[in-house]
PDB file of C-alpha atoms and ligand atoms in Angstrom:
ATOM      1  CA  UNK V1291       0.000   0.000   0.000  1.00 89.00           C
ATOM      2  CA  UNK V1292       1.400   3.314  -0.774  1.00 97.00           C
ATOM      3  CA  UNK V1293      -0.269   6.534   0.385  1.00 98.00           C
ATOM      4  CA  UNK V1294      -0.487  10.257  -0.400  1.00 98.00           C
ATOM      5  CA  UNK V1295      -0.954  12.393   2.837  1.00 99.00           C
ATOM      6  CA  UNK V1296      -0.985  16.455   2.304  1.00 98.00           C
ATOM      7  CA  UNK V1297       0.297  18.134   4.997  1.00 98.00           C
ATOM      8  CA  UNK V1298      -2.474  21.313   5.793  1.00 98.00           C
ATOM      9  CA  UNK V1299       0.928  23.510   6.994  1.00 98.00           C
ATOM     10  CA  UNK V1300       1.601  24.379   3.572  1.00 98.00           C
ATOM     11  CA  UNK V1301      -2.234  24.978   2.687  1.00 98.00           C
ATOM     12  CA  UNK V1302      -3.610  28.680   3.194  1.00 98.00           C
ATOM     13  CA  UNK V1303      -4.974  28.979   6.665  1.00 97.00           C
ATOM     14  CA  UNK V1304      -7.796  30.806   6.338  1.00 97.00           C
ATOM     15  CA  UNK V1305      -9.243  28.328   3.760  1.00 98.00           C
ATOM     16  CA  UNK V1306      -8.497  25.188   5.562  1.00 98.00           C
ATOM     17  CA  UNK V1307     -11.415  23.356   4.752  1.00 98.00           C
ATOM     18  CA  UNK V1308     -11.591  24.024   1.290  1.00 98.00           C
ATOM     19  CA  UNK V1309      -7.846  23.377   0.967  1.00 98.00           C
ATOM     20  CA  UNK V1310      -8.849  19.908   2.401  1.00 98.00           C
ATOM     21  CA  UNK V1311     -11.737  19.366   0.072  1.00 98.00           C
ATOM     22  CA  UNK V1312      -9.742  20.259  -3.135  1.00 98.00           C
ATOM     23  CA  UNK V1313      -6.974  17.807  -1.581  1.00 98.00           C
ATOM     24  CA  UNK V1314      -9.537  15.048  -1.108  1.00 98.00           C
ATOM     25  CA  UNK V1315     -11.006  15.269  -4.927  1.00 98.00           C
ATOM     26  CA  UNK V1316      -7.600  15.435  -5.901  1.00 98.00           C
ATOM     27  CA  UNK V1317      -7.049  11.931  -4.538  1.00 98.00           C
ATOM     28  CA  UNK V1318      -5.404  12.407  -1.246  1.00 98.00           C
ATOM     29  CA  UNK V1319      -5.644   9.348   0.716  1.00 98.00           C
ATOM     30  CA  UNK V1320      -5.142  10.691   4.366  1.00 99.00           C
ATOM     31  CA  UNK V1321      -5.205  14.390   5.590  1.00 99.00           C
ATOM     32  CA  UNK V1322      -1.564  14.936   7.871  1.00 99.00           C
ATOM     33  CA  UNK V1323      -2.078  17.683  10.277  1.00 99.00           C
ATOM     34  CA  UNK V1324       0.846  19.228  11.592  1.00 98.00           C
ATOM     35  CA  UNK V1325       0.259  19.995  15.761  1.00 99.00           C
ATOM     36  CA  UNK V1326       3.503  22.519  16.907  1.00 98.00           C
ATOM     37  CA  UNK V1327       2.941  23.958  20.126  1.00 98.00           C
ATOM     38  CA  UNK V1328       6.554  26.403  20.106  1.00 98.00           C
ATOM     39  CA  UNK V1329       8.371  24.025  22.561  1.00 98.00           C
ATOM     40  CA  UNK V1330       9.547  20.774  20.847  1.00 98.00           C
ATOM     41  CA  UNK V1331       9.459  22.983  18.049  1.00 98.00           C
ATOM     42  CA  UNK V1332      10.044  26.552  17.064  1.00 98.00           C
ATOM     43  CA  UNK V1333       6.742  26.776  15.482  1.00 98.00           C
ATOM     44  CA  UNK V1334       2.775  26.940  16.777  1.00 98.00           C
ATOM     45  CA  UNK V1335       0.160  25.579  14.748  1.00 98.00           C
ATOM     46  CA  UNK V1336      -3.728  24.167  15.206  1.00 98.00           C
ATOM     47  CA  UNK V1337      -4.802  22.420  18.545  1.00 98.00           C
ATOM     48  CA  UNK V1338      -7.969  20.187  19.213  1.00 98.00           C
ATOM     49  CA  UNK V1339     -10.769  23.052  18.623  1.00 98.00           C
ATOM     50  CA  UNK V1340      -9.757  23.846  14.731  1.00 98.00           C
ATOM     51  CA  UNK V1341      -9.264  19.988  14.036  1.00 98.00           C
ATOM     52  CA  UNK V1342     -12.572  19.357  15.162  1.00 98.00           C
ATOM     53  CA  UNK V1343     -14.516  22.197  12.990  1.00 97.00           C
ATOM     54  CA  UNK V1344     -12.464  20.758  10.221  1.00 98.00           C
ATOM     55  CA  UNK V1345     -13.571  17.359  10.345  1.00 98.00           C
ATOM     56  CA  UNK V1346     -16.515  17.798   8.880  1.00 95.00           C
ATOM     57  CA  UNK V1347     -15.309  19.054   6.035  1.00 94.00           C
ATOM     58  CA  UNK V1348     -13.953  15.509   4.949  1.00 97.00           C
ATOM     59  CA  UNK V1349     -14.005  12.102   5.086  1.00 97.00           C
ATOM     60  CA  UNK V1350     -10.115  10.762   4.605  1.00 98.00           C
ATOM     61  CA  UNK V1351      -8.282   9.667   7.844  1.00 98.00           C
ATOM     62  CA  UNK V1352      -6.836  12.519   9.528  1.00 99.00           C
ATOM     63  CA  UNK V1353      -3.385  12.040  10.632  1.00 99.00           C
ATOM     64  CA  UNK V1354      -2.546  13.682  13.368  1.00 99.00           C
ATOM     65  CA  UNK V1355       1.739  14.962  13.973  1.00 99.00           C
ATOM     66  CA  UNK V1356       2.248  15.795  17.239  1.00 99.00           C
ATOM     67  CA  UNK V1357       5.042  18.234  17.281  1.00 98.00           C
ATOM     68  CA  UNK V1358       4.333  18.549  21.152  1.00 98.00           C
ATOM     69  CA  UNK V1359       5.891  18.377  24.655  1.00 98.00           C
ATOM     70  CA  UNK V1360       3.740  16.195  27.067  1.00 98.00           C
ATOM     71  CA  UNK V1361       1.791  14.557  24.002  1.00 98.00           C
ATOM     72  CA  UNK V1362      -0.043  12.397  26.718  1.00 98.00           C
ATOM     73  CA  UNK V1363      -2.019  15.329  28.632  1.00 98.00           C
ATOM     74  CA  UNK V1364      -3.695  16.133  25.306  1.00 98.00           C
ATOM     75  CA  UNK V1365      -4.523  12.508  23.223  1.00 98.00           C
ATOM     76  CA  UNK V1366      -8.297  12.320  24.873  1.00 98.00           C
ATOM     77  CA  UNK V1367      -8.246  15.989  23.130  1.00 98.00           C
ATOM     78  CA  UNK V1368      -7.147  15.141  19.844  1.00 99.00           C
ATOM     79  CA  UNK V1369      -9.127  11.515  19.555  1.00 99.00           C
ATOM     80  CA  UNK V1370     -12.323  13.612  20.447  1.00 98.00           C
ATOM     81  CA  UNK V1371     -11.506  16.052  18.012  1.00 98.00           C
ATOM     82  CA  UNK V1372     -11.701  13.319  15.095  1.00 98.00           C
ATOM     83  CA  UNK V1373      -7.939  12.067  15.019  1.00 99.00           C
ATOM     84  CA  UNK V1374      -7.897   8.869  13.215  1.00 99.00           C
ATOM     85  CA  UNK V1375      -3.988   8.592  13.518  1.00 99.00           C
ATOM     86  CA  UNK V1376      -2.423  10.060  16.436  1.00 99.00           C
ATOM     87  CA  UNK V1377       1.590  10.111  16.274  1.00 99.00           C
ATOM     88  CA  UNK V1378       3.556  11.517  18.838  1.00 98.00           C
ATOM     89  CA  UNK V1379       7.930  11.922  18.944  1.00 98.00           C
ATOM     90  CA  UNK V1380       9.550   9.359  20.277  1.00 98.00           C
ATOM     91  CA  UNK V1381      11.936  12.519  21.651  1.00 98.00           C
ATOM     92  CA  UNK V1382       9.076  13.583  23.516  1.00 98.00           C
ATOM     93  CA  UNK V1383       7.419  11.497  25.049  1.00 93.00           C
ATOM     94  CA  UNK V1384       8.630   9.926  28.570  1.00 91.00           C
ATOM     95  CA  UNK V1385       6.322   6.993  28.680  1.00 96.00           C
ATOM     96  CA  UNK V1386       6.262   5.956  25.181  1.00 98.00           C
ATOM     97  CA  UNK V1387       4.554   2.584  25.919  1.00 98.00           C
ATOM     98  CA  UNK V1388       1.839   4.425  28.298  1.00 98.00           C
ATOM     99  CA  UNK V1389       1.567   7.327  25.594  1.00 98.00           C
ATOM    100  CA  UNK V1390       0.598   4.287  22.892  1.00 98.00           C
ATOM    101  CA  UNK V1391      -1.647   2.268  24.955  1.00 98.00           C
ATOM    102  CA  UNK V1392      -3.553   5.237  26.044  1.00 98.00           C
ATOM    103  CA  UNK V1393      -3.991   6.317  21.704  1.00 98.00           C
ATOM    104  CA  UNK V1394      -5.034   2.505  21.514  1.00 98.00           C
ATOM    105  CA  UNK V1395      -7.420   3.266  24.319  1.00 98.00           C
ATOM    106  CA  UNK V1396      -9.230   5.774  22.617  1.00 98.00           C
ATOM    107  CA  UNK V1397      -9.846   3.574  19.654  1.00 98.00           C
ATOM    108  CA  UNK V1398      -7.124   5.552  17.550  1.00 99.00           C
ATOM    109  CA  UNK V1399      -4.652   4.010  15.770  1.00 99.00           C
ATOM    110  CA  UNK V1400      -0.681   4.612  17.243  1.00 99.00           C
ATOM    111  CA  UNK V1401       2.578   5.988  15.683  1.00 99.00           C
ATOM    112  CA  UNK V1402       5.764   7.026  16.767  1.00 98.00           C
ATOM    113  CA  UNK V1403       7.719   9.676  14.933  1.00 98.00           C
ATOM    114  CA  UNK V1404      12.122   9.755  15.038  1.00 98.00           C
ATOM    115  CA  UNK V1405      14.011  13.243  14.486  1.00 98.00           C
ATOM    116  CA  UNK V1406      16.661  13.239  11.607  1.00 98.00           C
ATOM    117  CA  UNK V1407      19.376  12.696  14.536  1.00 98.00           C
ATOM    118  CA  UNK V1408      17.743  10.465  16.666  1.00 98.00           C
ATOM    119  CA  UNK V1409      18.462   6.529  15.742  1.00 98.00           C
ATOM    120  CA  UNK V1410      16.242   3.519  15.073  1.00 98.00           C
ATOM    121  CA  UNK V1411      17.369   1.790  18.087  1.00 97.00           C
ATOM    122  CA  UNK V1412      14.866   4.262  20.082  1.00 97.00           C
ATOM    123  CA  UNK V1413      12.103   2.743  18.718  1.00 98.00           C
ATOM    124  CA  UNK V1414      13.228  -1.006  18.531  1.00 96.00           C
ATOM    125  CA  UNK V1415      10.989  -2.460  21.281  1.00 97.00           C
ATOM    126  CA  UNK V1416       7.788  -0.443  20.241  1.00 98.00           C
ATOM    127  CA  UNK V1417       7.430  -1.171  16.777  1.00 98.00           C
ATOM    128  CA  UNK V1418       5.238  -4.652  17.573  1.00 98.00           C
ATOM    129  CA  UNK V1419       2.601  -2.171  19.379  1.00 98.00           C
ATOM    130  CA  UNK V1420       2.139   0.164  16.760  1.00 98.00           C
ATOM    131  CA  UNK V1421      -0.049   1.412  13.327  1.00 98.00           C
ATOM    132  CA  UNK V1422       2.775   4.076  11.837  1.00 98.00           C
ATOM    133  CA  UNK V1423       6.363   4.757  11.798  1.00 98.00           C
ATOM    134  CA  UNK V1424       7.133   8.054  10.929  1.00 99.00           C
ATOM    135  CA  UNK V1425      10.639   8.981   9.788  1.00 98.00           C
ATOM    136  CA  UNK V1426      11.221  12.621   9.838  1.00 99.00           C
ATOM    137  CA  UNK V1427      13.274  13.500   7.046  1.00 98.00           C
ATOM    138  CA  UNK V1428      13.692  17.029   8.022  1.00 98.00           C
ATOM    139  CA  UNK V1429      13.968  18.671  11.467  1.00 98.00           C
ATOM    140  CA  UNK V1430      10.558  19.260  12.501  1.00 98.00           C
ATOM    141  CA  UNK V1431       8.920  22.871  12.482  1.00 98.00           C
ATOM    142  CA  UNK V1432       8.339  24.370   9.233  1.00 98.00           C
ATOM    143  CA  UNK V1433       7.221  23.217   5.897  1.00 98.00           C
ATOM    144  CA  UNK V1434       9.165  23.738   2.781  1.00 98.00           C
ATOM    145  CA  UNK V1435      12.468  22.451   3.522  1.00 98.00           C
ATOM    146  CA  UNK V1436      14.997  20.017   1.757  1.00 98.00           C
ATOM    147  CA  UNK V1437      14.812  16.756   2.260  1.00 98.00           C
ATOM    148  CA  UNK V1438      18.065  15.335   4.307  1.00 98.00           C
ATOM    149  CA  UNK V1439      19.777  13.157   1.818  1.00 97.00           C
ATOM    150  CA  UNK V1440      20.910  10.774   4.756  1.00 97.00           C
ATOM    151  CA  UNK V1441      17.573   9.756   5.183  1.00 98.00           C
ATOM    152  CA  UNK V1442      17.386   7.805   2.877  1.00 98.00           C
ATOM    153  CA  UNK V1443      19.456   4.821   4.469  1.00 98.00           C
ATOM    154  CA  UNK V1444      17.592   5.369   7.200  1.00 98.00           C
ATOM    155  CA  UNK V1445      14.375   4.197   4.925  1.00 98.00           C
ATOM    156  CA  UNK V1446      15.846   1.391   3.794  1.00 98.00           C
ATOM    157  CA  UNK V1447      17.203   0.558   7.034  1.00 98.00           C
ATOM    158  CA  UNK V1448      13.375   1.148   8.622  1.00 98.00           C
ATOM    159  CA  UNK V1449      11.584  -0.836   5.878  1.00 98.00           C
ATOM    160  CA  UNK V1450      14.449  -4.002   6.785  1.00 98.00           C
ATOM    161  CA  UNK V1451      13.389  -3.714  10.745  1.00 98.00           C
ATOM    162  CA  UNK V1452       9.789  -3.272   9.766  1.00 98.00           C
ATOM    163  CA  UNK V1453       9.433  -6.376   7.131  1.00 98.00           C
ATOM    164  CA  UNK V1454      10.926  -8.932  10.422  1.00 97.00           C
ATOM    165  CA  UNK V1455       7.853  -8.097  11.860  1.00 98.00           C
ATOM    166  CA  UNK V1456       4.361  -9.476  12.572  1.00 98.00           C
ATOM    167  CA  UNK V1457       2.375  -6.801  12.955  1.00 97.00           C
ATOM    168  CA  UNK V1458       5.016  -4.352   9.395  1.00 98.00           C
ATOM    169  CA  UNK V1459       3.507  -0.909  10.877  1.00 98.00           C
ATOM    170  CA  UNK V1460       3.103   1.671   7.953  1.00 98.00           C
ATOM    171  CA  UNK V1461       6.615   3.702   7.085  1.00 98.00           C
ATOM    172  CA  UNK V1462       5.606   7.408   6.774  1.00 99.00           C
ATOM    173  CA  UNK V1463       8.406   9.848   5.383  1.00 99.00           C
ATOM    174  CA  UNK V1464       7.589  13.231   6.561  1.00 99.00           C
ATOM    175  CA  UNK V1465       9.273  16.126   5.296  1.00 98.00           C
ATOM    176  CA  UNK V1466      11.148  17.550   1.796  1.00 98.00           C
ATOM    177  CA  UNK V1467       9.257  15.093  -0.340  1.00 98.00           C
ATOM    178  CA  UNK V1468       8.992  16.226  -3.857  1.00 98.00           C
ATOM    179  CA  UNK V1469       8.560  14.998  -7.599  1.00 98.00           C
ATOM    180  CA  UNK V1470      12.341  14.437  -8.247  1.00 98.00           C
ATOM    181  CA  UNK V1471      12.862  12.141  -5.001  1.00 98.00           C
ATOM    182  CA  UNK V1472       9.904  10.649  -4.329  1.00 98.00           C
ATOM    183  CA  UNK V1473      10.043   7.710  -5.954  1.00 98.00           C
ATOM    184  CA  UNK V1474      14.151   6.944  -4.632  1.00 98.00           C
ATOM    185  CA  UNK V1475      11.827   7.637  -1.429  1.00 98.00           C
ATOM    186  CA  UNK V1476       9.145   4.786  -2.477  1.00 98.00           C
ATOM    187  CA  UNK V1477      12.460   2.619  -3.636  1.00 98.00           C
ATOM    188  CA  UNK V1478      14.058   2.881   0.238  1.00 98.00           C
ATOM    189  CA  UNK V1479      10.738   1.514   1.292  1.00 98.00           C
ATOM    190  CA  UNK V1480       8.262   4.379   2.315  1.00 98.00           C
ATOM    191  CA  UNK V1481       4.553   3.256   2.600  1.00 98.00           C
ATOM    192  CA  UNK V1482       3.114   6.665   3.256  1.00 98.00           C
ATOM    193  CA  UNK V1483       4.553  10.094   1.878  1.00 98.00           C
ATOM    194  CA  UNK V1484       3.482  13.520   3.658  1.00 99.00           C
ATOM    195  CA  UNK V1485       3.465  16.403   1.481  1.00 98.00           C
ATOM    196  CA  UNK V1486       3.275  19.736   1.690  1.00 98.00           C
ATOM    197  CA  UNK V1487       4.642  22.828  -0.172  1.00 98.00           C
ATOM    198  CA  UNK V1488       4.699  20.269  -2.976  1.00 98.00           C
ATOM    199  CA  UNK V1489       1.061  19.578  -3.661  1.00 98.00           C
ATOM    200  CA  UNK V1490      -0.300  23.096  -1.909  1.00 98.00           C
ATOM    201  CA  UNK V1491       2.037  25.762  -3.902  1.00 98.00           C
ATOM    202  CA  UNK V1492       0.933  23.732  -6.886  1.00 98.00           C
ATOM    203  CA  UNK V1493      -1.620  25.169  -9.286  1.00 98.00           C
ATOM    204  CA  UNK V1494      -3.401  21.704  -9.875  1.00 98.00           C
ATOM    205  CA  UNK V1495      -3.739  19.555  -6.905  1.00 98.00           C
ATOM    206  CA  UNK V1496      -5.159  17.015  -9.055  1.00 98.00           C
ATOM    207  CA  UNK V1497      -2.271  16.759 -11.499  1.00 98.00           C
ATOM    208  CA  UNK V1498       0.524  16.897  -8.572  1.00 98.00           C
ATOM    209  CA  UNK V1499      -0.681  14.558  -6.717  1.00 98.00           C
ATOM    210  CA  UNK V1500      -1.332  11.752  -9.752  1.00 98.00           C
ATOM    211  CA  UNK V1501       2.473  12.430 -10.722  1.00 98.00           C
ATOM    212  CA  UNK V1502       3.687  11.691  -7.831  1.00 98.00           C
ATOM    213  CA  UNK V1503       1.363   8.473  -7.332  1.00 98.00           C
ATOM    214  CA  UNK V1504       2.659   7.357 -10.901  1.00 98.00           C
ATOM    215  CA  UNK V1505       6.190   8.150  -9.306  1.00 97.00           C
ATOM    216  CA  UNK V1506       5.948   6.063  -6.346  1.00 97.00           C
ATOM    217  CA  UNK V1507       4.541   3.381  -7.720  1.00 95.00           C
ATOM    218  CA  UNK V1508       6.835   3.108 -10.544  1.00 84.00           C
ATOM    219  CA  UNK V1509       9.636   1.698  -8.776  1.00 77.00           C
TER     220      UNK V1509
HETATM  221  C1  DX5 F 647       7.391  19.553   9.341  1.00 90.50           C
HETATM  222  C2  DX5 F 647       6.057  18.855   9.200  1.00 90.50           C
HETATM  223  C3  DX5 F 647       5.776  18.380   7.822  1.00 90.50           C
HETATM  224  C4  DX5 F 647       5.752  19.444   6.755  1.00 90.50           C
HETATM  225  C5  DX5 F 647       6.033  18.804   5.435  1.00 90.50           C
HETATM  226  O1  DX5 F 647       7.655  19.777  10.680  1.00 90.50           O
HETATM  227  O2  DX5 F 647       5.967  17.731  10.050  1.00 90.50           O
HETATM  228  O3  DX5 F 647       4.575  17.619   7.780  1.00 90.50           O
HETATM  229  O4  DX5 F 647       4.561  20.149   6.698  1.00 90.50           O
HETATM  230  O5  DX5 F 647       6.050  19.795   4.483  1.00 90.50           O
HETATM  231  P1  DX5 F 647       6.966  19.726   3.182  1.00 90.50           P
HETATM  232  O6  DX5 F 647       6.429  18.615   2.349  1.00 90.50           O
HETATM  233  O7  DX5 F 647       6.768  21.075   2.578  1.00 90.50           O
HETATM  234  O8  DX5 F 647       8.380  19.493   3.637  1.00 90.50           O
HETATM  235 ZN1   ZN F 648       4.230  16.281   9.763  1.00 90.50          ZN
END
């Protein structure tokens, strides 16, 4: 299964849910919204209250990025805003185990997301518990940036742990993916591609996102 997930950063705020509506009849498979609170990251985006008005205004799984500090005070927040995927940073998160069973709890479905720097090993003994890996292949905070070449042996490495596994949670790639490297990106192994400035500074959705599905499929 490979995916297509717009990231609503790059979209124009004060059209969110008609950026999301264009995205979904554009053939979007999941909606990634990007949750910065201007601790873990240098940036602030949407909470629980804007999530939930936009949920309504589509049907696709939203999937939730927690850019956050403390990402267990707020999951009963997020899951009754309409979350479908709740991820939260492996960096952040003290009790990753209690974090994941408390998503499960809420009848979401789990991931755990790694910084550029920080290594597989961190997330080793989780992977049998969870839905979604994501790999962030820039440093978190801001849309529009280039993709960290490195990465990509990370991917490959990921999709290796992932594949000796029961349960092969979904490899997300989060960050810099374009039309020139998405489909070495598809090639390392990524199930799920976020995207941002690439589809929403496009001038046809529609046509962006069906070259990059031909892209990543084409491998
Ligand atoms: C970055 C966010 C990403 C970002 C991706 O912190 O997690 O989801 O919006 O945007 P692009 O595709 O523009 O790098
Ligand atoms: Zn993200």
């Amino acid at each position: 299964m490979k995916l297509i997930a717009p990231s609503i950063l790059s979209a124009e705020g004060g059209r969110l849910a008609e950026e999301i509506s264009a995205v979904e009849k554009a053939d979007a498979d999941w909606i990634h919204i990007d949750v910065m609170d201007g601790h873990f990251v240098p940036n602030i985006t949407i909470g629980p209250a804007i999530i939930s008005s936009l949920r309504k205004s589509s049907k696709l799984p939203f999937d939730v990025h927690l850019m956050i500090e403390n990402p267990e005070n707020y999951i009963e927040a997020f899951a009754a805003a309409g979350a479908d995927i709740i991820t939260i940073h492996v960096e952040a998160a003290h009790n990753l185990h209690r974090t994941i069973e408390l998503i499960k709890k809420c009848g979401k479905k789990a991931g755990v997301s790694l910084n550029p720097a920080t290594p597989l090993t961190q997330v080793e003994e989780i992977l049998p518990n969870i839905y979604l890996l994501l790999i962030m292949t820039v440093n978190p905070g801001f849309g529009g940036q280039q993709f960290i070449e490195k990465s990509l042996g990370k991917i490959c490495k990921t999709r290796k742990m992932i594949d000796a596994l029961a349960n092969k949670p979904l490899l997300e790639v989060d960050g810099g993916v374009n039309l020139r490297n998405i489909k070495s990106i598809s090639s390392a192994g990524a199930d799920v591609f976020v995207t941002g400035a690439t589809v929403f500074s496009s001038s046809d959705y529609a046509k962006t996102i069906a070259e990059m599905k031909v892209a990543m499929s084409n491998i």
